Coordinates of C-alpha atoms in Angstrom, one line a residue:
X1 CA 107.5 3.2 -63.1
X2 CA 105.1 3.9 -66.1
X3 CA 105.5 3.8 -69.7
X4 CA 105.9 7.8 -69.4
X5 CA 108.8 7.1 -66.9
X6 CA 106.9 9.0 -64.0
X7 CA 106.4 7.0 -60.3
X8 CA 102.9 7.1 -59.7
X9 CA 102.0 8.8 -56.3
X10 CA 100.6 6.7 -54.1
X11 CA 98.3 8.2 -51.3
X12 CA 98.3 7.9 -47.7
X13 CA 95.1 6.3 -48.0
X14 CA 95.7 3.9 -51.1
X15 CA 99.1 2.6 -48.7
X16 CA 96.9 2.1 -45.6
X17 CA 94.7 0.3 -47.9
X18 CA 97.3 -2.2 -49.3
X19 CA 98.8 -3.0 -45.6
X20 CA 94.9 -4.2 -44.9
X21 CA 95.0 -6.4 -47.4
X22 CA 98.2 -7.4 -47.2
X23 CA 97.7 -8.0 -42.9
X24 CA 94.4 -9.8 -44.1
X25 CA 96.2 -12.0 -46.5
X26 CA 98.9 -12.7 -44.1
X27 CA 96.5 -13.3 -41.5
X28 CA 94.4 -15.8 -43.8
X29 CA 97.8 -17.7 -44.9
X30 CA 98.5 -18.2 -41.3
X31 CA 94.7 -19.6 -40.4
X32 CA 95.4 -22.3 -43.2
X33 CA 98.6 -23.0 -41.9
X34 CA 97.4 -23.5 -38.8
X35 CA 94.7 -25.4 -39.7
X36 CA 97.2 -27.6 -41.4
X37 CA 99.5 -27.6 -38.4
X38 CA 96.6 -28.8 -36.5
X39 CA 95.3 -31.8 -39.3
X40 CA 98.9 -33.0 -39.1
X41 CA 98.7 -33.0 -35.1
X42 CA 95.2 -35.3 -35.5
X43 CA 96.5 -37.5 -38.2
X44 CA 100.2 -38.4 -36.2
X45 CA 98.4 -38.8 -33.0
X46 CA 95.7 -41.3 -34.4
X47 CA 98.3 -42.8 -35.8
X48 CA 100.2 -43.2 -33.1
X49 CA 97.5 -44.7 -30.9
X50 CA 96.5 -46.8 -33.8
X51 CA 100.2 -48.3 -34.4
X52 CA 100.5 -48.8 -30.4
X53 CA 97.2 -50.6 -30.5
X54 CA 97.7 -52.5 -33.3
X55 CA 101.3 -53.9 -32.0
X56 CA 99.7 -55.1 -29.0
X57 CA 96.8 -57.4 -31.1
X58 CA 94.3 -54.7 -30.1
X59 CA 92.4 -53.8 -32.6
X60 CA 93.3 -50.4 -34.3
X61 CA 89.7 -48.7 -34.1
X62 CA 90.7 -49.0 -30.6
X63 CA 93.4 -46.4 -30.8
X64 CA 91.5 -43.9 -32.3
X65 CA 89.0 -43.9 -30.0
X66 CA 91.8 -43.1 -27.5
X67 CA 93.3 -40.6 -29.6
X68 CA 90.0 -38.3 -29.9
X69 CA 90.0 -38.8 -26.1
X70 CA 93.9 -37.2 -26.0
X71 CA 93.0 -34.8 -28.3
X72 CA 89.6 -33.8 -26.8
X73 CA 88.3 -31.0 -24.4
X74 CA 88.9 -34.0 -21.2
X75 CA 92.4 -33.6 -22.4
X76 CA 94.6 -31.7 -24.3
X77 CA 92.4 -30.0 -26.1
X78 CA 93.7 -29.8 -29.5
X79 CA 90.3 -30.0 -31.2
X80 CA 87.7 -27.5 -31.0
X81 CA 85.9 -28.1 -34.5
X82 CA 83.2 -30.2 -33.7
X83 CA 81.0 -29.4 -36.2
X84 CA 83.4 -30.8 -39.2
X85 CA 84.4 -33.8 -36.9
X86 CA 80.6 -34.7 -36.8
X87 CA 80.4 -33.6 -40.3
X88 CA 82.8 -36.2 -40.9
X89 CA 81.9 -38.8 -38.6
X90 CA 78.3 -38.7 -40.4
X91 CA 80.1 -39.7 -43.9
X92 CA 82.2 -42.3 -41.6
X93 CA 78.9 -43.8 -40.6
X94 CA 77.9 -44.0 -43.8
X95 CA 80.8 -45.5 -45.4
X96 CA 81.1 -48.0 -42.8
X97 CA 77.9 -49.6 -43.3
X98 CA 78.6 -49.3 -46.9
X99 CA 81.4 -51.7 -46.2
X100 CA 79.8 -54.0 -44.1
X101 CA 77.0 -54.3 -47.2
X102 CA 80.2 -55.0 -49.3
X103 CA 81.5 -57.5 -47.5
X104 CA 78.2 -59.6 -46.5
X105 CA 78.6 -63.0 -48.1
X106 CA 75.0 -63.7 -49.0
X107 CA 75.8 -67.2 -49.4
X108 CA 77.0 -67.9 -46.3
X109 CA 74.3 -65.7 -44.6
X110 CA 71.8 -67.9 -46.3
X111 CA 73.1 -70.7 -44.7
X112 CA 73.0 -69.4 -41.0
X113 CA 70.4 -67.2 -41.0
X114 CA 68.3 -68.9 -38.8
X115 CA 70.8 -69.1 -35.8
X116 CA 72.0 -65.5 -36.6
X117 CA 68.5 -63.9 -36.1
X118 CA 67.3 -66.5 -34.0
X119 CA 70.4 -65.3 -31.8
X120 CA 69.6 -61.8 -32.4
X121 CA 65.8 -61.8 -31.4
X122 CA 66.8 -63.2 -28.3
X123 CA 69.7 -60.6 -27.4
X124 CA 66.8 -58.0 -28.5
X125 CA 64.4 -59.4 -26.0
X126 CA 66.5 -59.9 -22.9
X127 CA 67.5 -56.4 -23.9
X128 CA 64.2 -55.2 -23.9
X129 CA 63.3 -56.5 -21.2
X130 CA 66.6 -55.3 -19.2
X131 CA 65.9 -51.9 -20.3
X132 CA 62.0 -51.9 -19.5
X133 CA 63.4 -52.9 -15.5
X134 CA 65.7 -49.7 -15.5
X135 CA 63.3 -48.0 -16.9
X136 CA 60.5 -48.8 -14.2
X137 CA 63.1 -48.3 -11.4
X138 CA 64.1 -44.6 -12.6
X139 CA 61.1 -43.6 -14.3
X140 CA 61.8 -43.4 -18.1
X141 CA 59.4 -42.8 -20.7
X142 CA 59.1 -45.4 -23.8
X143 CA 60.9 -43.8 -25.8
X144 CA 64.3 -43.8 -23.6
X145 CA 64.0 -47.2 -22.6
X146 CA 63.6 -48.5 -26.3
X147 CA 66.6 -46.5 -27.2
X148 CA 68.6 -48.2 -24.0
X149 CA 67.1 -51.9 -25.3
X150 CA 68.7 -51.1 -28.8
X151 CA 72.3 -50.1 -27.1
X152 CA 72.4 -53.5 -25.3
X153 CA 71.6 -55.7 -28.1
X154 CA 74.1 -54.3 -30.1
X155 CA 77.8 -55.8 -30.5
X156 CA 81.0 -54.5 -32.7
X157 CA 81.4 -55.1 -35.7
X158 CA 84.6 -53.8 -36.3
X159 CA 86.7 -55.0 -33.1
X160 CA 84.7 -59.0 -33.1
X161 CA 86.1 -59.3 -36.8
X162 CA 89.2 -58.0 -36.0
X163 CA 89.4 -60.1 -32.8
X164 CA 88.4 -63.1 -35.3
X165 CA 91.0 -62.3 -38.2
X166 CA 93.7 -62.6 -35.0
X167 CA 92.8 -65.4 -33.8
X168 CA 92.6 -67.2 -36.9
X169 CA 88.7 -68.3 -36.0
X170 CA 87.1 -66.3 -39.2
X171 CA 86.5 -69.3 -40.9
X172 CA 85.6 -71.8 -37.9
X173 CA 82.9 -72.4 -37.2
X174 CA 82.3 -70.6 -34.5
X175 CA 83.4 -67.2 -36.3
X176 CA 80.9 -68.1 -38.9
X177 CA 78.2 -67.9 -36.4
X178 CA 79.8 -64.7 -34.6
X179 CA 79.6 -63.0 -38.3
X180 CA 76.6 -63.8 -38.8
X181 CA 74.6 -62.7 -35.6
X182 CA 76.8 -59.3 -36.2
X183 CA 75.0 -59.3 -40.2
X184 CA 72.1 -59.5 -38.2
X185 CA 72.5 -57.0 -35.9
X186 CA 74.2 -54.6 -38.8
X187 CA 70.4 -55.3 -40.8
X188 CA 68.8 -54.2 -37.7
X189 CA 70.0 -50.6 -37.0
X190 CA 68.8 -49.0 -39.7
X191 CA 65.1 -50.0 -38.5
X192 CA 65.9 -48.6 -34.8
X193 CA 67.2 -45.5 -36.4
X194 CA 63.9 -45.0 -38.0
X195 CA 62.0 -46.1 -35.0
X196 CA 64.3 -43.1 -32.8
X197 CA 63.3 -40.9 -35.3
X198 CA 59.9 -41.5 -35.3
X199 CA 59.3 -41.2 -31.7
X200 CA 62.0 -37.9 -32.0
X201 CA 59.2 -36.3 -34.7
X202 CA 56.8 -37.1 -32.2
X203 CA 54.9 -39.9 -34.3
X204 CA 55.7 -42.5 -32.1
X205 CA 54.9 -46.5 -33.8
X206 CA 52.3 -45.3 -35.9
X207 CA 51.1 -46.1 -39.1
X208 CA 54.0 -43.8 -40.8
X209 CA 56.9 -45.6 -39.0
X210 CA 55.1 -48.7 -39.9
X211 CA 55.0 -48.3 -43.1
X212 CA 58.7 -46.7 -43.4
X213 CA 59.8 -50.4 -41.6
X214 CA 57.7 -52.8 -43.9
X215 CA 59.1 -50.4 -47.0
X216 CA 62.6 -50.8 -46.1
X217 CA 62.7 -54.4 -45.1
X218 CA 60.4 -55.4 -48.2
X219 CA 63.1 -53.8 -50.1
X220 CA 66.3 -55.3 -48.4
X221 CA 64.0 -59.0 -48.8
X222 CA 63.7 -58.2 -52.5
X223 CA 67.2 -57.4 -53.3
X224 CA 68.7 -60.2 -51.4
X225 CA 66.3 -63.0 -52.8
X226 CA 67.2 -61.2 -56.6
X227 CA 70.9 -61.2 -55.6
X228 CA 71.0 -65.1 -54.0
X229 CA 69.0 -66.5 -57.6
X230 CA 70.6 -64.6 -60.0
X231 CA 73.9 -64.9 -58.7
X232 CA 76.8 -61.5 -59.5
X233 CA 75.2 -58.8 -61.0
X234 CA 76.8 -56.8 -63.8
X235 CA 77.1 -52.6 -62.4
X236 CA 76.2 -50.1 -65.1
X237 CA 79.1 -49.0 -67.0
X238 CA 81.2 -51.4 -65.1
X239 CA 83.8 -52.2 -68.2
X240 CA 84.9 -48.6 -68.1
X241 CA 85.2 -48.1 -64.9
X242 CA 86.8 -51.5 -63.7
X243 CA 89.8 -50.3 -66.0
X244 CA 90.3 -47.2 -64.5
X245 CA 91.6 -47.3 -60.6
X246 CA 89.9 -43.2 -60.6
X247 CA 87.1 -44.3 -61.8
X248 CA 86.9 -46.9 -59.5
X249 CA 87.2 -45.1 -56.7
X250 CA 84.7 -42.2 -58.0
X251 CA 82.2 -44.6 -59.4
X252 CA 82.2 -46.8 -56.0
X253 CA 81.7 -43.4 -54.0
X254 CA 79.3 -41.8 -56.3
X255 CA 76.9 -44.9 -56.3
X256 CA 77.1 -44.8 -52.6
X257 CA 76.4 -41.5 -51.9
X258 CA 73.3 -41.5 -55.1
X259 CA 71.7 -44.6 -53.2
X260 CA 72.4 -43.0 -49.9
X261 CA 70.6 -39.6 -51.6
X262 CA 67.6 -41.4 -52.9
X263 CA 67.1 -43.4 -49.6
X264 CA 67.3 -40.1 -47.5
X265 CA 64.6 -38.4 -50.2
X266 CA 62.2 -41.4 -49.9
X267 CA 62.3 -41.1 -46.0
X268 CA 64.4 -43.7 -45.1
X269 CA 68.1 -43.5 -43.6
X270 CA 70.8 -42.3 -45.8
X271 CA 73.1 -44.8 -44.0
X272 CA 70.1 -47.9 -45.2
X273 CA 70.8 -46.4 -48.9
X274 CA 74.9 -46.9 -48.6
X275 CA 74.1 -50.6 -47.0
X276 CA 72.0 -51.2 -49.7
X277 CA 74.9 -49.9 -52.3
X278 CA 76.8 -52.1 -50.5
X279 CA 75.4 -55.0 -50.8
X280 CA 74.9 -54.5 -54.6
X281 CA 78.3 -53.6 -55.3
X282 CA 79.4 -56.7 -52.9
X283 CA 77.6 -59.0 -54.9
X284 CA 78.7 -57.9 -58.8
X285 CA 81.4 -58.7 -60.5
X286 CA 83.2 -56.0 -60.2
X287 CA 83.5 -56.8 -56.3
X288 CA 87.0 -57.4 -55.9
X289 CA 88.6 -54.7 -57.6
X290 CA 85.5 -52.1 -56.6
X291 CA 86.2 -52.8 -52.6
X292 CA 90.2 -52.5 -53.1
X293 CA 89.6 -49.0 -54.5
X294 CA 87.4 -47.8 -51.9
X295 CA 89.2 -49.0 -48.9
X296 CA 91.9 -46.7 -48.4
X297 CA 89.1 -43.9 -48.8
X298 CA 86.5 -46.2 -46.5
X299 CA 89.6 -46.1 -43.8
X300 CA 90.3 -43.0 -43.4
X301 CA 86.6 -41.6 -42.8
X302 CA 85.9 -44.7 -40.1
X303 CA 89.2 -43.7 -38.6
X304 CA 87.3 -40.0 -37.9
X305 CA 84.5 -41.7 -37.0
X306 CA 86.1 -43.6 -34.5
X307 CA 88.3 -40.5 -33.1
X308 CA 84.8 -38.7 -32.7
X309 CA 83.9 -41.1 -30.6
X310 CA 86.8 -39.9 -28.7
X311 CA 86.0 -36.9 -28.4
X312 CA 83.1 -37.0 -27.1
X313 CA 84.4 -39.2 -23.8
X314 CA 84.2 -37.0 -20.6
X315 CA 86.7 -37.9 -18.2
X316 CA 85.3 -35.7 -15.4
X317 CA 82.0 -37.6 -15.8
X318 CA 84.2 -41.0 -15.4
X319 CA 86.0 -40.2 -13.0
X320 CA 82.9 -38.7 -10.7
X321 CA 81.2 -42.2 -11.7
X322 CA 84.0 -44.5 -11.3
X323 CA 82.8 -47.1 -9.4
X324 CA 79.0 -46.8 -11.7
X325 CA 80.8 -46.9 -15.1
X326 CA 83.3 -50.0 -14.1
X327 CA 80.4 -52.2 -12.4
X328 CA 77.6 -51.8 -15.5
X329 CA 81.1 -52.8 -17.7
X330 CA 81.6 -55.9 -15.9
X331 CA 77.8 -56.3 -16.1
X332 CA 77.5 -56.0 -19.4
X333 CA 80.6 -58.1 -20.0
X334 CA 79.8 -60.7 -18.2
X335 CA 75.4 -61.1 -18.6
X336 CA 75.8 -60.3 -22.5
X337 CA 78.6 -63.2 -22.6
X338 CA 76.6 -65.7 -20.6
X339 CA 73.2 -65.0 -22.3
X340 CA 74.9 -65.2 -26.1
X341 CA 76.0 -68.9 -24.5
X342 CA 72.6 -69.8 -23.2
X343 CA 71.5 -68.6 -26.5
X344 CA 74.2 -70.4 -29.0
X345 CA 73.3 -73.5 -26.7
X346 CA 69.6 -73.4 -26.9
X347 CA 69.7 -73.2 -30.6
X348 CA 71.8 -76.2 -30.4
X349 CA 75.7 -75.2 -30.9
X350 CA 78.2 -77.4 -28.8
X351 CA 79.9 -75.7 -26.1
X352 CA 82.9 -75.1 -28.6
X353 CA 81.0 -72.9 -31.2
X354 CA 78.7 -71.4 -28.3
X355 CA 81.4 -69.7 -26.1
X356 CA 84.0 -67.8 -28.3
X357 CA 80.9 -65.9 -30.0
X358 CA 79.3 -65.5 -26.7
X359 CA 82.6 -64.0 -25.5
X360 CA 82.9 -62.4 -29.0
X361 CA 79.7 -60.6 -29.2
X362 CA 79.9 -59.6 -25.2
X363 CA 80.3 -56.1 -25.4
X364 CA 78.1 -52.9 -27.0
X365 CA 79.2 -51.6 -30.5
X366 CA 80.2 -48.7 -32.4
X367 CA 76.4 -48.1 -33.7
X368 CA 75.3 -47.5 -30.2
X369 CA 77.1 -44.0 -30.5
X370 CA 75.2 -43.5 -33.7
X371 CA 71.9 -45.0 -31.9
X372 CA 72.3 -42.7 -28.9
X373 CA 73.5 -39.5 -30.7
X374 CA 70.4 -39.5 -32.7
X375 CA 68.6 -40.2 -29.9
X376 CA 70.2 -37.0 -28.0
X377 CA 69.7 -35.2 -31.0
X378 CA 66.1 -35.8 -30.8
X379 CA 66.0 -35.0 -27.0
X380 CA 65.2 -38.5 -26.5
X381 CA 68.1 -39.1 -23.9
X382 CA 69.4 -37.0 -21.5
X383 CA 72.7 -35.6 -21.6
X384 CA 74.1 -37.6 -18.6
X385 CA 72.3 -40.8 -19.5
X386 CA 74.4 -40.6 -23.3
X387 CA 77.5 -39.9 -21.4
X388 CA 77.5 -43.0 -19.6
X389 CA 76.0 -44.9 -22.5
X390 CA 79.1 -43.5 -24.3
X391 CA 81.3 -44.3 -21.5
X392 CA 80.2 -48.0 -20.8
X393 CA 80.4 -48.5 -24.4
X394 CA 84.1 -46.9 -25.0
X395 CA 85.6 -49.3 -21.7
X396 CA 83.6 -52.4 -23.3
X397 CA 85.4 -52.2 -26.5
X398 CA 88.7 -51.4 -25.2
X399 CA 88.5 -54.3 -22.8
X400 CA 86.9 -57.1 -24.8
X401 CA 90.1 -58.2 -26.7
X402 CA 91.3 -59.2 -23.2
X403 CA 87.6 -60.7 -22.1
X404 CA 88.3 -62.8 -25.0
X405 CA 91.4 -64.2 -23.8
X406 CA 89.2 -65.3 -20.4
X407 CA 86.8 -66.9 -21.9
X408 CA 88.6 -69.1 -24.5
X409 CA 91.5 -70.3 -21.7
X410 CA 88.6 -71.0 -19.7
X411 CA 87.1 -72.9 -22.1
X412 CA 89.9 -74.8 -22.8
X413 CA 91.0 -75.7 -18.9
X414 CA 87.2 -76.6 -18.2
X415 CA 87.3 -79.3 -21.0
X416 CA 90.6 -80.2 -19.8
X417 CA 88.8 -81.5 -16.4
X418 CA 89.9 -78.3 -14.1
X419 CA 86.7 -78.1 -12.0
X420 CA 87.7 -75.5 -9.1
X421 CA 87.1 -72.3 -9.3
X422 CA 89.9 -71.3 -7.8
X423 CA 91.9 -73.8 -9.9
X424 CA 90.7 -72.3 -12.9
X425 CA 91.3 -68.3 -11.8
X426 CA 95.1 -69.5 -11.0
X427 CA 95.6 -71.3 -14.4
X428 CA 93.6 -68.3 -16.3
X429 CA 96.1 -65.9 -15.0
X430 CA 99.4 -67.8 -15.2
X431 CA 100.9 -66.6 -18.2
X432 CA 100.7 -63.1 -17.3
X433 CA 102.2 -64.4 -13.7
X434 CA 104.4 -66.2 -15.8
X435 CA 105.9 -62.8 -17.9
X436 CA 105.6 -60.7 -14.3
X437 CA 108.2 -63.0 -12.3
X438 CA 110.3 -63.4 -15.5
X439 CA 110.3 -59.4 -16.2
X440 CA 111.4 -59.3 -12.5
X441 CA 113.8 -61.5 -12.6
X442 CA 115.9 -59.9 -15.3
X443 CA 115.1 -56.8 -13.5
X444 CA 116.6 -58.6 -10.9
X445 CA 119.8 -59.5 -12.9
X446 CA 120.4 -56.0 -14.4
X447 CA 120.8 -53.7 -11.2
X448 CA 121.9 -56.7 -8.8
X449 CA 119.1 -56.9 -6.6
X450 CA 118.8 -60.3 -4.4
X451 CA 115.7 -61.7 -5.0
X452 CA 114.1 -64.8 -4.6
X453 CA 111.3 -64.9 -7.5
X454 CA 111.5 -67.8 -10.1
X455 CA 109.9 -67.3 -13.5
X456 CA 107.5 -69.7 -14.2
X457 CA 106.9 -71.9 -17.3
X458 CA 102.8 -72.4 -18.3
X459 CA 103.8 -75.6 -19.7
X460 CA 105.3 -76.9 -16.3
X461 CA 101.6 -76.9 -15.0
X462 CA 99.8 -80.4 -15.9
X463 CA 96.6 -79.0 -16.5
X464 CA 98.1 -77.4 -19.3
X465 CA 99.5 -80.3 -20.9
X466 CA 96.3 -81.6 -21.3
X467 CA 95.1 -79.3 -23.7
X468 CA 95.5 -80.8 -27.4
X469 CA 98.7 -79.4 -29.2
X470 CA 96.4 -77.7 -32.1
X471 CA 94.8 -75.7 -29.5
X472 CA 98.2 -74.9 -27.5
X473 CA 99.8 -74.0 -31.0
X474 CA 97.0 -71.9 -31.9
X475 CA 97.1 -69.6 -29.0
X476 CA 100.6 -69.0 -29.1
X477 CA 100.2 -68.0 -32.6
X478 CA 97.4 -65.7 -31.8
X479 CA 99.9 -62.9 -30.1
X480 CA 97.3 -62.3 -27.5
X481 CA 98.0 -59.5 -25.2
X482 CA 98.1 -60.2 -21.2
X483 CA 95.2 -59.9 -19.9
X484 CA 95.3 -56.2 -18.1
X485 CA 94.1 -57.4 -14.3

């Protein structure tokens, strides 16, 4: 009613007009709330799969991969925005390999740097020269088979350290040698990506990329030879911001993306700028309390880029190509594994320091998605050649926790004196025997069935009981899962 105590008339027109807007903003309320229906779906599912991953000792990456493949178009479905997921996957990238600069102890880099790249230049060549075969036998161009060569050199990151922190090796030896062939491998993506995208611009290895390669590595060289004399830099504005838990979450982020910016502008990789923030903020300090604020943050972005991963695994094209996708698995796992050994061994490691890495850096790693992406991007790859490159690569990370498990019991019973083959095979696979008859047994004993199975002990065989007690103690304390065959 107005001041003069009069309705106003409202017309037909004017009421029409105010049930549009309110259908629109009905309509719009119920797109957010959908949309937020549909985050809440994607966040309890990763979770899920990461929880279930994670009880098992697998590592939680892992389960994220298999919740974008539950969630994606070879499955239920439930996300069709692919252009955010990559949007976000691209900051994930990013941040991971902002992390990984973080992290990098320079100091104990410096003191294994020979082995790690001597390692790495080795893996590069036999994968070089394993991709330039396949490539003469199907006909690839240059291009295509370099890109392959890059995959097959590459390991994970993210599932060897976790694999590592489980098994209580990080500090070993042997896990110092593992990290530091993965450093090694980390330094060396950034160079392929600009090498892809050179040959995508249609450059090729000219005197551009050339100089783009020498730039960035004369730069990394720089840093790291500043960082090792001068010991923990101070970070501009650090007294503020170390106070501040915002701040240090906004300042960590904000240098990240600025060196990530200026690396892009200068025509280098954005994800080369975060490494190099990274490796800055790593070695201030402000380290501690800077990479406890940006972890949470960090997590959750990896976490996406790990479920986009997911999403982009076709189960059709798996399934159509079972026996193809399972046999260049086992090939991978098992020449990667034995060349990282000849490799460790060559450069002088013991047998002891040579095979857990070897085992440990046995299958392809998370940057190959980012490797072949680009490359498909570029039209480098074809689109079934990057579906099996992303299949191969999703079944070797899901299935190298238990590859791990085979090679250190194997290990262990071979320096225990077991020289048969078959032998060996039986004692590998005796625990898991071991839980299968007991599980049967008490299956056995709860619904009254007769049977005449007997659970097995591993530490009635006397192969076993050779093995030191450090060694026995340490594997139990591991929680390994069974070995899934």
């Amino acid at each position: 009613m107005s001041e003069s105590g009069i309705t106003p008339t409202i017309t037909g027109e004017q009421a029409a007009a105010n049930a549009v807007d309110a259908a629109g903003a009905a309509m719009d309320h119920g797109a957010a709330l959908g949309h937020l229906t549909g985050l809440a779906i994607v966040v309890v599912i990763a979770l899920a799969c990461g929880v279930l991953l994670a009880r098992i000792k697998q590592p939680a990456a892992v389960g994220y991969i298999l919740a974008g493949l539950v969630m994606g178009p070879s499955a239920l479905g439930l996300v069709e925005n692919r252009e955010l997921i990559q949007f976000m996957a691209e900051l994930g990238v990013i941040l991971l390999l902002f992390l990984v600069g973080m992290e990098l102890s320079l100091k104990t880099f410096s003191q294994l740097w020979r082995i790690a790249f001597g390692t790495f230049g080795l893996q590069l060549t036999l994968g070089l020269a394993a991709a330039f075969l396949v490539g003469l036998i199907l006909g690839w161009d240059t291009p295509e088979t370099l890109v392959l060569a890059f995959v097959l050199s590459l390991s994970s990151t993210a599932v060897a350290i976790k694999m590592l922190e489980d098994l209580g090796d990080l500090e070993e030896r042997s896990g110092q040698i593992a990290v530091g062939v993965l450093i090694a491998q980390d330094l060396a993506v950034v160079p392929m990506m600009l090498v892809i995208a050179a040959f995508g611009s249609g450059d090729g290895l000219g005197w551009g990329i050339a100089g783009k390669l020498i730039l960035a590595l004369g730069i990394m060289a720089v840093l790291v030879f500043v960082l090792l004399r001068r010991g923990p830099v101070q970070l501009p504005f650090s007294a503020i911001i170390t106070k501040n838990p915002d701040l240090r979450v906004l300042g960590g982020i904000t240098f990240c993306f600025a060196a990530a910016a200026i690396s892009g502008l200068i025509g280098l990789s954005t994800a080369y700028g975060a490494f190099l923030a990274g490796l800055v903020i790593g070695n201030s300090r402000s380290s501690h309390e800077m990479q406890q604020s940006i972890l949470p943050v960090q997590s959750i972005l990896v976490m996406v880029f790990f479920l986009s991963i997911g999403l982009l695994i076709d189960l059709d094209f798996i399934v159509d190509n079972l026996l193809l996708v399972c046999l260049l698995v086992l090939l991978v796992l098992l020449v990667k594994t034995a060349a990282n050994i000849a490799f460790l061994r060559l450069l002088g490691e013991s047998w002891e320091c040579a095979v857990v890495p070897g085992a440990l850096l046995g299958q392809i790693g998370e940057f190959a998605f980012v490797l072949g992406a680009l490359a498909l991007a570029f039209g480098l790859l074809g689109d079934e050649t990057y579906r099996l490159i992303v299949a191969v690569t999703v079944l070797s990370l899901v299935f190298s926790p238990a590859w791990m498990v085979v090679a250190r019991r194997t290990l262990r019973y071979s320096l225990a004196g077991v020289s048969s083959g078959r032998e060996l095979f039986r004692l590998i696979l005796q625990p898991e025997r071991s839980e299968i008859l007991k599980l049967v047994a008490r299956l056995s004993a709860l619904f009254g069935w007769n049977s005449s199975v007997k659970s097995e002990d591993r530490d009635d065989d006397p192969k076993y009981d050779n093995l030191d007690d450090e060694a026995r103690a340490k594997d139990a304390a591991s929680g390994l899962p069974p070995i899934p065959f």
